[in-house]
Coordinates of C-alpha atoms in Angstrom, one line a residue:
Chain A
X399 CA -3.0 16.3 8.6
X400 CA -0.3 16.7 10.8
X401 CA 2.3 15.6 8.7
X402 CA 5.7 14.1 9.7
X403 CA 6.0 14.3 13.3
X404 CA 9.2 13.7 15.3
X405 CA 9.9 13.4 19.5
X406 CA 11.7 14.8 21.2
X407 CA 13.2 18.3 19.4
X408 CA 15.9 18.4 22.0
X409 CA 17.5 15.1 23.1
X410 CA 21.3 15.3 24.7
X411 CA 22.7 12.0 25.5
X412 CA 25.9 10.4 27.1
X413 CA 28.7 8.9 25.2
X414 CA 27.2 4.6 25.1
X415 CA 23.6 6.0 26.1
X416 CA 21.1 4.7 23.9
X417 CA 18.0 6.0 22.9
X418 CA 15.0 6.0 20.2
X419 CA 14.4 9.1 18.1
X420 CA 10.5 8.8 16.8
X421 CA 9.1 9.8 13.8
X422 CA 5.2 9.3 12.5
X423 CA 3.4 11.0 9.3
X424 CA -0.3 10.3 9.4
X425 CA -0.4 10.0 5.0
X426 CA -0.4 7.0 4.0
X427 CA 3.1 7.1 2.5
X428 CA 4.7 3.7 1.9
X429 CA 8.4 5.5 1.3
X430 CA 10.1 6.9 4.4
X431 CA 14.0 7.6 5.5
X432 CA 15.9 9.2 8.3
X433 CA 18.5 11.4 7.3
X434 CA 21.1 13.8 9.6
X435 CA 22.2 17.0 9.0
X436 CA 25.8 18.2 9.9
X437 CA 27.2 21.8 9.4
X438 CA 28.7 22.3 6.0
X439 CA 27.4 18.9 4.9
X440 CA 24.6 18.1 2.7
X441 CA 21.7 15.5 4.7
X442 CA 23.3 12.0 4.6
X443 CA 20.6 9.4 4.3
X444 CA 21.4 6.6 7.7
X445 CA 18.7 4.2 6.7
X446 CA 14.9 4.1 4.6
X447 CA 12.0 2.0 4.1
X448 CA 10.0 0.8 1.7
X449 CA 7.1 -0.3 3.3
X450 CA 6.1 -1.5 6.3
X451 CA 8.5 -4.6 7.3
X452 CA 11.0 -3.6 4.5
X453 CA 14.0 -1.4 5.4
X454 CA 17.4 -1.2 4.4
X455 CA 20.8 0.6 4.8
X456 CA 21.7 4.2 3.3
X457 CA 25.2 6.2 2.9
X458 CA 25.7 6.2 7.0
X459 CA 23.9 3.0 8.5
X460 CA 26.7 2.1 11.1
X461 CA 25.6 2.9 14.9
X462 CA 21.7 3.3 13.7
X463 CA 19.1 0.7 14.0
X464 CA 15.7 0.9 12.0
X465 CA 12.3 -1.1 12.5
X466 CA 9.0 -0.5 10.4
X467 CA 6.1 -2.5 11.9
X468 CA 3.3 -0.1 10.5
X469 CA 3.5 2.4 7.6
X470 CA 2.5 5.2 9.8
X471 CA 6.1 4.6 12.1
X472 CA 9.6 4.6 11.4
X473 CA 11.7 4.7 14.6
X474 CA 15.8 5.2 14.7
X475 CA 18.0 3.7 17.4
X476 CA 21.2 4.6 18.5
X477 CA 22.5 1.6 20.2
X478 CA 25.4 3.1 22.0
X479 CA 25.5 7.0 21.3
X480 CA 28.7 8.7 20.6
X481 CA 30.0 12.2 19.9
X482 CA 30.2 11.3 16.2
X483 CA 26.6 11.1 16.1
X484 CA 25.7 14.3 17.4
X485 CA 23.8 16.1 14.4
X486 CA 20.0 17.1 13.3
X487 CA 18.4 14.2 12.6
X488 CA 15.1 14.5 9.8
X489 CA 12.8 12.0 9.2
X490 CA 11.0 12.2 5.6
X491 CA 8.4 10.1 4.0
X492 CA 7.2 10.0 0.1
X493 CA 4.2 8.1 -1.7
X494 CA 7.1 6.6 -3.6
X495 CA 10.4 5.7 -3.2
X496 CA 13.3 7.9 -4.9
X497 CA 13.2 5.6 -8.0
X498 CA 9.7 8.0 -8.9
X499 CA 10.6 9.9 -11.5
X500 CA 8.5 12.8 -9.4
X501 CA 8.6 12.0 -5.6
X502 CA 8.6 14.6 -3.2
X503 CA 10.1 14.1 0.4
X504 CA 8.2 15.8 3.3
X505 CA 10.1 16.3 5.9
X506 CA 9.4 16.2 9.5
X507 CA 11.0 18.9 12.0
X508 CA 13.7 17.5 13.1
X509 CA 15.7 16.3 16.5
X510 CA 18.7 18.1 17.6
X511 CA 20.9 15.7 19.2
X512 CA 24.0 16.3 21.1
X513 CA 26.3 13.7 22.6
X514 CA 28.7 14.5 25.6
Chain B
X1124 CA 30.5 9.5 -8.1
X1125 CA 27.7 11.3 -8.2
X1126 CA 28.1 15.2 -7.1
X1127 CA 26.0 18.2 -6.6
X1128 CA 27.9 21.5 -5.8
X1129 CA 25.9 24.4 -4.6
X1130 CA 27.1 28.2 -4.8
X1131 CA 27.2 30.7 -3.4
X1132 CA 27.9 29.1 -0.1
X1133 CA 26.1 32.4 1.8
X1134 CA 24.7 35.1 0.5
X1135 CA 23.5 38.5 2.4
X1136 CA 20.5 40.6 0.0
X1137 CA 18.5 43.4 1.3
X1138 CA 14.9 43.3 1.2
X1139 CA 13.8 43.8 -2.0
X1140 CA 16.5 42.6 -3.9
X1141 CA 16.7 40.0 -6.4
X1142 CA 19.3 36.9 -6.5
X1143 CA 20.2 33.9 -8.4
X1144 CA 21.2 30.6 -6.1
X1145 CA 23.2 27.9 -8.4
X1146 CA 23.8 24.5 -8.8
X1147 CA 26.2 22.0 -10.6
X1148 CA 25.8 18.6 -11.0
X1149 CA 27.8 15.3 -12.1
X1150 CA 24.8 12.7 -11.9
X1151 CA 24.4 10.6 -14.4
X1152 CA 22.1 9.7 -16.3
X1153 CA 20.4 12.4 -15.2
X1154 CA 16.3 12.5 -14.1
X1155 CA 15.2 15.3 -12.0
X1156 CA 16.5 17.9 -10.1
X1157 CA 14.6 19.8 -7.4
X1158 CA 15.3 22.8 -5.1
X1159 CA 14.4 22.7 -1.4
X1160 CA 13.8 25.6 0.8
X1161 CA 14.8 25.1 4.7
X1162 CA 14.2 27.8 7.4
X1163 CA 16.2 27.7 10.5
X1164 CA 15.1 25.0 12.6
X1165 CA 12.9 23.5 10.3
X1166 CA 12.8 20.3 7.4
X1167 CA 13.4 21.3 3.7
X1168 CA 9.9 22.0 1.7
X1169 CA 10.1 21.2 -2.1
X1170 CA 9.5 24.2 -4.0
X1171 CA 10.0 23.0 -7.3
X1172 CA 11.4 20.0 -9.6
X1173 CA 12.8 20.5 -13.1
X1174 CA 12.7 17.5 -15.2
X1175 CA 15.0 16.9 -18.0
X1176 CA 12.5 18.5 -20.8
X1177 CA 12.0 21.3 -18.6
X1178 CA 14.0 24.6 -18.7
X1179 CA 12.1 26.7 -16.5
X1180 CA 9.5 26.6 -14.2
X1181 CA 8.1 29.7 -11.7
X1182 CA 6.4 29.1 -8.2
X1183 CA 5.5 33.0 -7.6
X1184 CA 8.4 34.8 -6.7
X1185 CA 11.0 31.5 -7.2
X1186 CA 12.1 30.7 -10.6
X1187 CA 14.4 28.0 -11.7
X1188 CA 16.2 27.1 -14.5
X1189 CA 18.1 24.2 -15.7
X1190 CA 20.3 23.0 -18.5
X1191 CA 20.8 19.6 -18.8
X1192 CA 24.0 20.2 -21.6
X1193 CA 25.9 22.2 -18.9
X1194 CA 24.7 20.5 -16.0
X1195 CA 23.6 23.5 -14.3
X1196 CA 20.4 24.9 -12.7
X1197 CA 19.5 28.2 -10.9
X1198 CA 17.1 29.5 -8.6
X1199 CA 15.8 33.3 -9.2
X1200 CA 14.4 34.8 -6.2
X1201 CA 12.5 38.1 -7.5
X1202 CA 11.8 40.9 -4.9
X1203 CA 13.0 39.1 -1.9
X1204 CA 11.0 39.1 1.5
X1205 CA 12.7 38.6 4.5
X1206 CA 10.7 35.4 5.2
X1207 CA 13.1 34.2 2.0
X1208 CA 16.0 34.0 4.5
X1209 CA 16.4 30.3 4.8
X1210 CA 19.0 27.4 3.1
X1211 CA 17.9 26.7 -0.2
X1212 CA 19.6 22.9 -1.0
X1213 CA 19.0 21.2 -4.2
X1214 CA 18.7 17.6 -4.6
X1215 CA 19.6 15.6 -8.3
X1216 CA 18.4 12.1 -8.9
X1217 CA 20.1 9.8 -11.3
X1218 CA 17.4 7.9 -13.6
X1219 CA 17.7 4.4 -12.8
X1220 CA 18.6 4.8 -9.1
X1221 CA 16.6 5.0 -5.8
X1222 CA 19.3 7.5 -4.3
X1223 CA 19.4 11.1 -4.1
X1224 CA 22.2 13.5 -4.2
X1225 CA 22.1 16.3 -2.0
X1226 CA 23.9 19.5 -2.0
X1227 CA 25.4 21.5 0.8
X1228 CA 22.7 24.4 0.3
X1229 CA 23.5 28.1 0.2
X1230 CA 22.4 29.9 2.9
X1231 CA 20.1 33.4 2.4
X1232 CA 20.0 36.5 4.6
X1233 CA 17.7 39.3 3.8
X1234 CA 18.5 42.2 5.5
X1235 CA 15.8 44.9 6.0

């Protein structure tokens, strides 16, 4: 199993470029959010899912798009980057959501973005 | 509002050491609390959840503790490795909720 996968590592954009960061996980879990990472904070959650077709807004939604058209996918899309949004983004999937009294988040790698 | 504060904020050990990572929380009701290790340039890795029944649970070298009176749970690192240099960040969930709170992390170094 390969886990939670994310493309690209690296990504730097310009300010009102958009883009889509990627994120798969090949194990069947149902659950899955994106969350970013910004020094001296703890990870924010931007959006989650569910289940496939189901997503919904987090603690930072504003500037992100989601989509969940299988369960193995979860893409986020900036719709017009800015330098607010430049951060390490992780995407995380569970077998259940956070309401589990014992789920566990795996987390992908990560994407480093930076916005000029 | 729900808070989780970490301490210390960094913290330099030498190799071999032992240390004791904390954690505070306001959440409430409370369910579960677990500690997350993250090495540089990688996602957190659960290494262990407490429960509310539970007050202490070992995974090899990492123990952790919590008291659910005081609100407070630790993370023991015995005979640290330098491969234990890494953000350990611990995340509280209120019972009832589908949200997590997540601290800032402390940040390990250990120096050979």
């Amino acid at each position: 199993n390969a886990g939670v996968t994310q493309t690209p590592k690296f990504q730097v954009l310009k300010t009102g470029q958009s883009m889509t960061l990627q994120c798969a996980q090949d194990m069947n879990h149902e659950y899955m959010s994106w969350y970013r990472q910004d020094p001296g904070m703890g990870l924010r959650l931007i959006h989650y899912s569910v289940g496939a077709g189901i997503t919904d807004q987090g603690e930072v939604p504003n500037g992100y798009n989601v989509s969940r058209s299988t369960t193995e996918d979860f893409p986020l899309r900036l719709l017009s980057a800015a330098p607010s949004q430049t951060s390490v983004y992780f995407c995380a999937s569970s077998p259940f959501g956070p309401a589990s009294s014992y789920n566990e988040q795996f987390f992908g790698p990560g994407t480093r973005l930076t916005v000029l | 509002k729900n808070q989780v504060e970490q301490s210390p904020q960094s913290l330099i050990i030498l190799e071999g050491k032992n240390c004791t990572l904390q954690c505070n929380y306001t959440v409430s009701p409370f369910s579960n609390l677990r500690w997350y290790k993250q090495d540089t340039g990688r996602g957190p890795v659960s290494l262990t959840i407490m429960t509310f029944s539970e007050n202490t649970k070992s995974n090899g070298r990492y123990t952790a503790t919590l008291d659910a009176d005081t609100k407070q749970s630790s993370l023991h690192i015995t005979a640290s490795q330098l491969s234990d240099s890494a953000s350990y960040i611990c995340v509280v969930r209120a019972s009832g909720y589908s949200t997590l709170t997540f601290g800032k992390g402390t940040m390990l170094l250990v120096s050979p």
